[in-house]
Coordinates of C-alpha atoms in Angstrom, one line a residue:
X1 CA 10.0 1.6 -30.7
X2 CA 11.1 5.2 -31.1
X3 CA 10.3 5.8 -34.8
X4 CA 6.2 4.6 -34.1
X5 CA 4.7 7.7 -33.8
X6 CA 2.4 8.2 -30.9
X7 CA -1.1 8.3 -32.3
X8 CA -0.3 4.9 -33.4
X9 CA 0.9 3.5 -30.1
X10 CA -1.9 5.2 -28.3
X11 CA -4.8 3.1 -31.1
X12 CA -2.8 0.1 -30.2
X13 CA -3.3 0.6 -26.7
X14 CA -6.4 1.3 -26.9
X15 CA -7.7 -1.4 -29.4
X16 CA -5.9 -3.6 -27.2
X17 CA -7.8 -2.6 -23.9
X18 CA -11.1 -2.8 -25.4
X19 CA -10.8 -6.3 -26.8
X20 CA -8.4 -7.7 -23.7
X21 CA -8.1 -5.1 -20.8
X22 CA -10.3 -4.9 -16.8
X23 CA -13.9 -3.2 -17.4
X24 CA -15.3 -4.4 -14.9
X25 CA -13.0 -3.7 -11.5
X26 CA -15.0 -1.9 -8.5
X27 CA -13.7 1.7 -8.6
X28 CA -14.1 2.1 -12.2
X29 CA -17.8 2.1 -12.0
X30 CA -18.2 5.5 -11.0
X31 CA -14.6 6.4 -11.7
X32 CA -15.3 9.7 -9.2
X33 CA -11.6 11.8 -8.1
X34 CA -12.3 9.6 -4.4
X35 CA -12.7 6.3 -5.6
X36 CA -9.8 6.6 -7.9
X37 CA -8.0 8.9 -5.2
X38 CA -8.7 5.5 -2.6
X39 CA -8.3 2.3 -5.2
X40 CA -4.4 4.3 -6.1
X41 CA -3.1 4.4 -2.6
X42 CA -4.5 1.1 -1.7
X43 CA -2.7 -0.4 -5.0
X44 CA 0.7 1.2 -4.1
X45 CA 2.5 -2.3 -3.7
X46 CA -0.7 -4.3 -3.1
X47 CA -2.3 -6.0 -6.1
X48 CA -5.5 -6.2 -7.2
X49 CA -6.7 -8.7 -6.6
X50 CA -5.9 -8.2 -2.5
X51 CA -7.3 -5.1 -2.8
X52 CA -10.4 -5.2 -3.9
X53 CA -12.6 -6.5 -0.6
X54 CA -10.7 -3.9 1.3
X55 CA -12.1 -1.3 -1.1
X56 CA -15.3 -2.6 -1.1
X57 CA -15.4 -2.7 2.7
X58 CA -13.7 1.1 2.9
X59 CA -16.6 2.7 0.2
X60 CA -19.3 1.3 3.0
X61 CA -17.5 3.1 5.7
X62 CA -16.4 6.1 4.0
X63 CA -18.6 6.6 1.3
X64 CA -17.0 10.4 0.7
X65 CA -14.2 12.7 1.0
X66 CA -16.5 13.6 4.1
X67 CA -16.9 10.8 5.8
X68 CA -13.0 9.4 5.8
X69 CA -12.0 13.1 6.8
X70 CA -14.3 13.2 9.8
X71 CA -13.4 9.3 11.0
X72 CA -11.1 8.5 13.7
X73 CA -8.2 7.3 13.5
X74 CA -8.6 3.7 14.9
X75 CA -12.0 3.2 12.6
X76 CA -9.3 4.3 9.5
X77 CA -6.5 1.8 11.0
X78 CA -9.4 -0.8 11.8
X79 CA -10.5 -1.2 8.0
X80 CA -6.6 -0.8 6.5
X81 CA -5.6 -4.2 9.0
X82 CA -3.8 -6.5 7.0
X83 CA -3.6 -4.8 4.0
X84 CA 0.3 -3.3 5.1
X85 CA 2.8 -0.4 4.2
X86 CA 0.3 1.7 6.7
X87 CA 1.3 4.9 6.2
X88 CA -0.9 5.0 3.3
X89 CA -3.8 4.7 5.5
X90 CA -2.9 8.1 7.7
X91 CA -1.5 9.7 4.0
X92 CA -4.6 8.9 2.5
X93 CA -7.0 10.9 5.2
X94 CA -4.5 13.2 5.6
X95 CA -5.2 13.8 2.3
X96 CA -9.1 13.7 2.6
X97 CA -8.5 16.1 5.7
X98 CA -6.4 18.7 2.9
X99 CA -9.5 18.3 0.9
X100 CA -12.6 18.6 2.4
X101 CA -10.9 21.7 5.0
X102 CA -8.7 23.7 2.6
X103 CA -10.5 23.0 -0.7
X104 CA -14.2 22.7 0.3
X105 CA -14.7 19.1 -0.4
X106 CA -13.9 19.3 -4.4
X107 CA -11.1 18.0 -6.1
X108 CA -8.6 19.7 -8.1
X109 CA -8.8 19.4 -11.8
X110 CA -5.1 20.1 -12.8
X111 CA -1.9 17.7 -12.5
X112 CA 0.0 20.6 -10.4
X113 CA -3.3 21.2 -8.4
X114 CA -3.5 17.6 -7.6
X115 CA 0.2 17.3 -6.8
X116 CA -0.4 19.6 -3.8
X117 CA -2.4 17.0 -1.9
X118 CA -1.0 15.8 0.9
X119 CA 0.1 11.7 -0.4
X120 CA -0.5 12.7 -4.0
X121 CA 2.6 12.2 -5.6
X122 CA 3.0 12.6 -9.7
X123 CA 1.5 8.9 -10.4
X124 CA -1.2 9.9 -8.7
X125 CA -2.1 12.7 -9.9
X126 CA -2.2 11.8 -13.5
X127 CA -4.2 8.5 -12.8
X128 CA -7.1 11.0 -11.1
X129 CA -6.6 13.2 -14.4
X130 CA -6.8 10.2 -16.4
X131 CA -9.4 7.6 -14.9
X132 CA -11.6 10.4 -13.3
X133 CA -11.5 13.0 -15.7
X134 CA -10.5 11.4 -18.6
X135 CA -7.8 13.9 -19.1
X136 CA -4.3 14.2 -20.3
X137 CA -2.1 12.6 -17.4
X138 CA 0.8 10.6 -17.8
X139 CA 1.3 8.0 -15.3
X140 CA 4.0 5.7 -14.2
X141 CA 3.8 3.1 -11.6
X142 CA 5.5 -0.3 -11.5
X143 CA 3.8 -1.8 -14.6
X144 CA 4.4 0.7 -16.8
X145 CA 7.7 0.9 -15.6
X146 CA 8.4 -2.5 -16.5
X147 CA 6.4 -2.5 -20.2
X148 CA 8.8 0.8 -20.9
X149 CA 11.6 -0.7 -19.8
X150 CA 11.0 -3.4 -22.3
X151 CA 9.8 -1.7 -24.9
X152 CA 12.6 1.5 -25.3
X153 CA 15.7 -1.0 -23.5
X154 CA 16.1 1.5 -21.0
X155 CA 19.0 0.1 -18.4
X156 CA 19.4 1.0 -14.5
X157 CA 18.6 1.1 -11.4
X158 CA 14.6 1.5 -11.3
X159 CA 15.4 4.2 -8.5
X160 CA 17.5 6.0 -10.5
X161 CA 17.1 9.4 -11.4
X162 CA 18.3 9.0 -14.8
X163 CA 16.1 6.1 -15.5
X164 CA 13.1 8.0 -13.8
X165 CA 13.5 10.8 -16.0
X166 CA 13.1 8.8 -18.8
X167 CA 10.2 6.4 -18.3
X168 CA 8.4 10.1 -17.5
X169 CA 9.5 11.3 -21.4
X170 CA 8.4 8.3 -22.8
X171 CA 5.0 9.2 -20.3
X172 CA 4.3 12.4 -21.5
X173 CA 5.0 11.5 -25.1
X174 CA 2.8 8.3 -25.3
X175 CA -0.5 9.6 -23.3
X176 CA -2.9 11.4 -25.4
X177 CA -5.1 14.6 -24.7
X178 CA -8.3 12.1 -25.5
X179 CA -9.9 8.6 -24.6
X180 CA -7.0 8.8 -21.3
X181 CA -9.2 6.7 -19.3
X182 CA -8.8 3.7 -21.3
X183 CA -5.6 4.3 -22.7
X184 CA -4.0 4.3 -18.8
X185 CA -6.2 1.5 -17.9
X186 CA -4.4 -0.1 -21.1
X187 CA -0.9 0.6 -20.1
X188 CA -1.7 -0.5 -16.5
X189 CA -3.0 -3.8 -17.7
X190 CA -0.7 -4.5 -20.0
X191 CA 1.9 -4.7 -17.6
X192 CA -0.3 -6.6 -14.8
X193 CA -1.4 -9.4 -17.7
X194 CA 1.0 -9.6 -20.4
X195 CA 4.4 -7.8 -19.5
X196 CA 4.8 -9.4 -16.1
X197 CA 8.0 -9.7 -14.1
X198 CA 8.6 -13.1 -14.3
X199 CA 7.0 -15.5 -17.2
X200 CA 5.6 -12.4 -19.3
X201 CA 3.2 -13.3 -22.3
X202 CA 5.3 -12.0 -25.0
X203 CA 3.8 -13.9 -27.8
X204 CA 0.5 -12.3 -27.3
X205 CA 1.2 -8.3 -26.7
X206 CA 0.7 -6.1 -29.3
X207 CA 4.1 -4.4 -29.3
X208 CA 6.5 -7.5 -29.7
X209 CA 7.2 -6.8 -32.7
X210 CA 8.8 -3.6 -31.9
X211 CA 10.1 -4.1 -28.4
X212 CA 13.6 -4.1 -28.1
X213 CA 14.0 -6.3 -25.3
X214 CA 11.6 -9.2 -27.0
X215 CA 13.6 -8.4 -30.5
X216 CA 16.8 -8.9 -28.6
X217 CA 16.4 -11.7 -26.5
X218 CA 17.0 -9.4 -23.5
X219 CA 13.2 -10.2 -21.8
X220 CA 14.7 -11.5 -18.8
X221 CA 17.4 -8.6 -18.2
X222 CA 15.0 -5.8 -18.2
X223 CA 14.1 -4.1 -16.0
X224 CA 17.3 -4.3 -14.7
X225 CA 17.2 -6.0 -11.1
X226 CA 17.6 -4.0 -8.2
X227 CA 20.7 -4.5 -5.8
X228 CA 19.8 -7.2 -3.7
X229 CA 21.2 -5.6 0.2
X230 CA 21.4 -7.2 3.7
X231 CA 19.0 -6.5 6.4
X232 CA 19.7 -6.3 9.8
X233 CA 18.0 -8.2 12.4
X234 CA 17.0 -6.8 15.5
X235 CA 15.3 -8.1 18.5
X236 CA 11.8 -6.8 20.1
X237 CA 10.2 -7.6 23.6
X238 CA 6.6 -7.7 24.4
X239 CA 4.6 -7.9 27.2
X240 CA 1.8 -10.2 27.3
X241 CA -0.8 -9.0 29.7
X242 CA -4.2 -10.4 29.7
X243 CA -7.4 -12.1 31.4
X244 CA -10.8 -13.5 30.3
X245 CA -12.1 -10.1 29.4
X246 CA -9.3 -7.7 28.5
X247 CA -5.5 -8.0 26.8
X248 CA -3.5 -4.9 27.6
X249 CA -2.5 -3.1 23.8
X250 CA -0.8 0.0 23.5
X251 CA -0.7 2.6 20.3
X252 CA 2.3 3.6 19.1
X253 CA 3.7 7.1 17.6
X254 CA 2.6 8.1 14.4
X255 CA 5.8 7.4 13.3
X256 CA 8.4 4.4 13.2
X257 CA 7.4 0.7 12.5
X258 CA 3.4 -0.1 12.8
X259 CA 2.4 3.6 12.9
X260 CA -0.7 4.5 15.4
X261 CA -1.5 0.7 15.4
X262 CA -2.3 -1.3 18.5
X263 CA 0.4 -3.8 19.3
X264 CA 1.1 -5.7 22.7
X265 CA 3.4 -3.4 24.6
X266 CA 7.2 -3.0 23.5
X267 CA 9.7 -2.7 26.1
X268 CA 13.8 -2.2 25.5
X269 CA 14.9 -5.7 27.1
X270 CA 13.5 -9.1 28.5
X271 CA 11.7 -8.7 31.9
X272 CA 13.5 -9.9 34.8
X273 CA 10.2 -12.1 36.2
X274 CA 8.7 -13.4 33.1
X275 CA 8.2 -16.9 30.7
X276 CA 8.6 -16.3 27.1
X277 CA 5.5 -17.1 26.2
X278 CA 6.1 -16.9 22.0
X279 CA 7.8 -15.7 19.3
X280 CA 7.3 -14.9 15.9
X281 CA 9.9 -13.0 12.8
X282 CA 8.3 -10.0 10.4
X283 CA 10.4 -8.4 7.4
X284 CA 10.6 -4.5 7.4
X285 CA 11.7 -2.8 4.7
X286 CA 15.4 -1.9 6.1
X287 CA 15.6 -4.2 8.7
X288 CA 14.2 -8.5 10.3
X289 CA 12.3 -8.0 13.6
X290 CA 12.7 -11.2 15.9
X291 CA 10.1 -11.0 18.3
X292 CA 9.9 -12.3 22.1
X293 CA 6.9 -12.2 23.6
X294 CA 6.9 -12.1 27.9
X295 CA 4.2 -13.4 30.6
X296 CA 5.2 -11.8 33.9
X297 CA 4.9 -14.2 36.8
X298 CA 1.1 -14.5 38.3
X299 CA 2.4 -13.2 41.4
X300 CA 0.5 -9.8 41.8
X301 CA 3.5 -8.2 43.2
X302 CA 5.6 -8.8 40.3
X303 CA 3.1 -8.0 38.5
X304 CA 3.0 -4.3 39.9
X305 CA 6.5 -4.0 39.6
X306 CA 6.5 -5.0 36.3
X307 CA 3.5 -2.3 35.2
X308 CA 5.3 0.3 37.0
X309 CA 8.8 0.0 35.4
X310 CA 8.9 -1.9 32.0
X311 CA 5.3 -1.0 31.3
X312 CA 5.8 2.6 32.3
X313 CA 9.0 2.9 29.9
X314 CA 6.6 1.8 27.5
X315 CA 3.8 4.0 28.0
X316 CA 6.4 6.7 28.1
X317 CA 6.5 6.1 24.0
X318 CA 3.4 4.6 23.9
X319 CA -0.5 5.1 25.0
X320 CA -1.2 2.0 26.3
X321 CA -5.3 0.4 27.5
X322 CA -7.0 -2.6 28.4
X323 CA -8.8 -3.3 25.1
X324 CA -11.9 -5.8 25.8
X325 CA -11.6 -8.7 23.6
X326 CA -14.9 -8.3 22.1
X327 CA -13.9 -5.3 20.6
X328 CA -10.6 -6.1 19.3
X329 CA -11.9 -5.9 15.5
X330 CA -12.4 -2.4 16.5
X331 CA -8.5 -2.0 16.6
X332 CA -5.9 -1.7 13.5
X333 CA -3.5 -4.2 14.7
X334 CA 0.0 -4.9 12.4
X335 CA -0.9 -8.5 10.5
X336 CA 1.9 -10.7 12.5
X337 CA 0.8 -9.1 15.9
X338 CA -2.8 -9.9 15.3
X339 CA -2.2 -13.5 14.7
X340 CA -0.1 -13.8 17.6
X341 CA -2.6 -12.1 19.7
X342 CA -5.1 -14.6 18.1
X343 CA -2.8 -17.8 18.9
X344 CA -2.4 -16.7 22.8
X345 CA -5.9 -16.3 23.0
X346 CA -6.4 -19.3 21.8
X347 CA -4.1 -21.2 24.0
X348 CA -5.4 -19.1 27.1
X349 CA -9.4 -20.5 25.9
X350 CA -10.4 -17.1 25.4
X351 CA -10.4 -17.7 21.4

């Protein structure tokens, strides 16, 4: 793959993306710095076509750089719900924050420039370059890891800096100084149709005949597979404390597990005077939660006691409230804990 030169690979590309590749996806039409600033962070480990409604939703509520700067939290938390890895959500206004206070509401035109923004990492910045400006920016992201991989045999750990480095050379020698929009748009959707991690359509990309994992039978090998580790499991108790009207949530630190979402209070061990009312499991990235949810005993006085010690450790850590249920949707909640706030509702009849 080495000896095509790159104006050819870039026509290729772009041939290709014309006749075969996504014109018609929601942030492409206008392709502004925000929209393609938003559709990027929301596509970090999400695909598309999960993504897309939350988009769509997001643009009504925070049309601008503006308007996502100037929200609250909570409304920001509210919209990301269920779309996970949240820390994108408070990286992305930080970033709109960065923006509209330090650089007076206009984007950066330059990769370096770009690279200062608060969540704008490399990647990033050259997809804004690219799909916004139509500029030179080399990008990288897990599908044109994979399709490089392929194409140039490169071996190793995808985390590797070695490997890194290279997938960036092959970047920066591939992307052209003109037609960038569709030539990344190309790369990205060669890798999300055609050069897919499992079951990839070799037959039908236009590089197969020059790409050293097809030509060697080594499809299946590369990328090479990341070390497979053991996660710990840890155990998590919750209070559940609700009526017809109100469930007690509290909002955790802005760092840790479920970032400044809502969850039921989290204390450090089971209550003395409560039923176990639920469970449920959820998969971190470095560790298994096994979650025990608690009822304390109708008994007002245990009750008390229980608000004024385990509830008090938590609101120690945490700020905790009595959210009406009516507006609940008015609340980022973590996925797992609003269906389990949803099930005990149910079971209570306040569903």
């Amino acid at each position: 793959m080495q000896h095509i030169a790159p104006k050819d690979f870039v026509a290729t590309v772009l041939k290709w993306q014309q006749q075969h590749g996504r014109h018609d996806l929601p942030w492409q039409q206008p392709a502004t710095p925000y929209r393609v600033l938003v559709s990027e962070i929301m596509l970090q480990q999400t695909q598309v076509v999960t993504v897309i409604p939350y988009f769509q939703r997001w643009m009504q509520a925070f049309p601008n750089i503006s308007a996502l700067a100037n929200a609250s939290e909570d409304q920001v938390m509210a919209l990301w719900q269920g779309l996970g890895y949240y820390s994108r959500a408070r990286n992305l206004q930080k970033a709109a924050r960065y923006i509209e206070h330090e650089l007076g509401g206009e984007f950066p035109r330059e990769l370096k420039q770009l690279e200062m923004i608060p969540g704008v990492g490399r990647y990033t910045a050259g997809a804004i370059r690219s799909f916004a400006y139509d500029n030179y920016g080399p990008i990288v992201d897990g599908n044109v890891r994979r399709l490089f991989c392929r194409l140039f045999a490169i071996e190793g750990q995808p985390t590797a800096a070695a490997v890194n480095k290279a997938l960036w050379q092959q970047a920066e020698r591939l992307t052209p100084e003109h037609n960038n929009r569709h030539f990344a748009q190309g790369l990205l959707d060669l890798g999300a149709t055609l050069c897919k991690p499992r079951n990839p359509e070799c037959p039908r990309c236009p590089f197969n005949h020059a790409c050293a994992a097809y030509t060697q039978n080594r499809v299946g090998e590369l990328p090479t597979a990341k070390l497979k580790k053991t996660l710990p499991t840890k155990t998590g108790h919750f209070l559940w404390l609700a009526n017809k009207a109100n469930v007690m949530l509290s909002k955790r630190p802005d760092t840790g597990i479920w970032a400044s979402l809502w969850c039921l209070p989290e204390v450090s061990e089971a209550p003395a005077a409560a039923t176990l009312v639920a469970t449920f499991k959820h998969t971190f990235s470095h560790y298994k939660l096994n979650a025990k949810v608690w009822q304390p005993e109708a008994d007002a006085a245990i009750r008390s006691e229980l608000i004024g010690s385990e509830l008090k450790e938590a609101s120690n850590h945490y700020q905790c409230a009595h959210i009406n249920l009516q507006n609940i949707h008015e609340f980022g909640l973590p996925a797992p804990m609003l269906k389990l706030l949803n099930k005990l509702l149910r079971e209570d009849g306040n569903g």
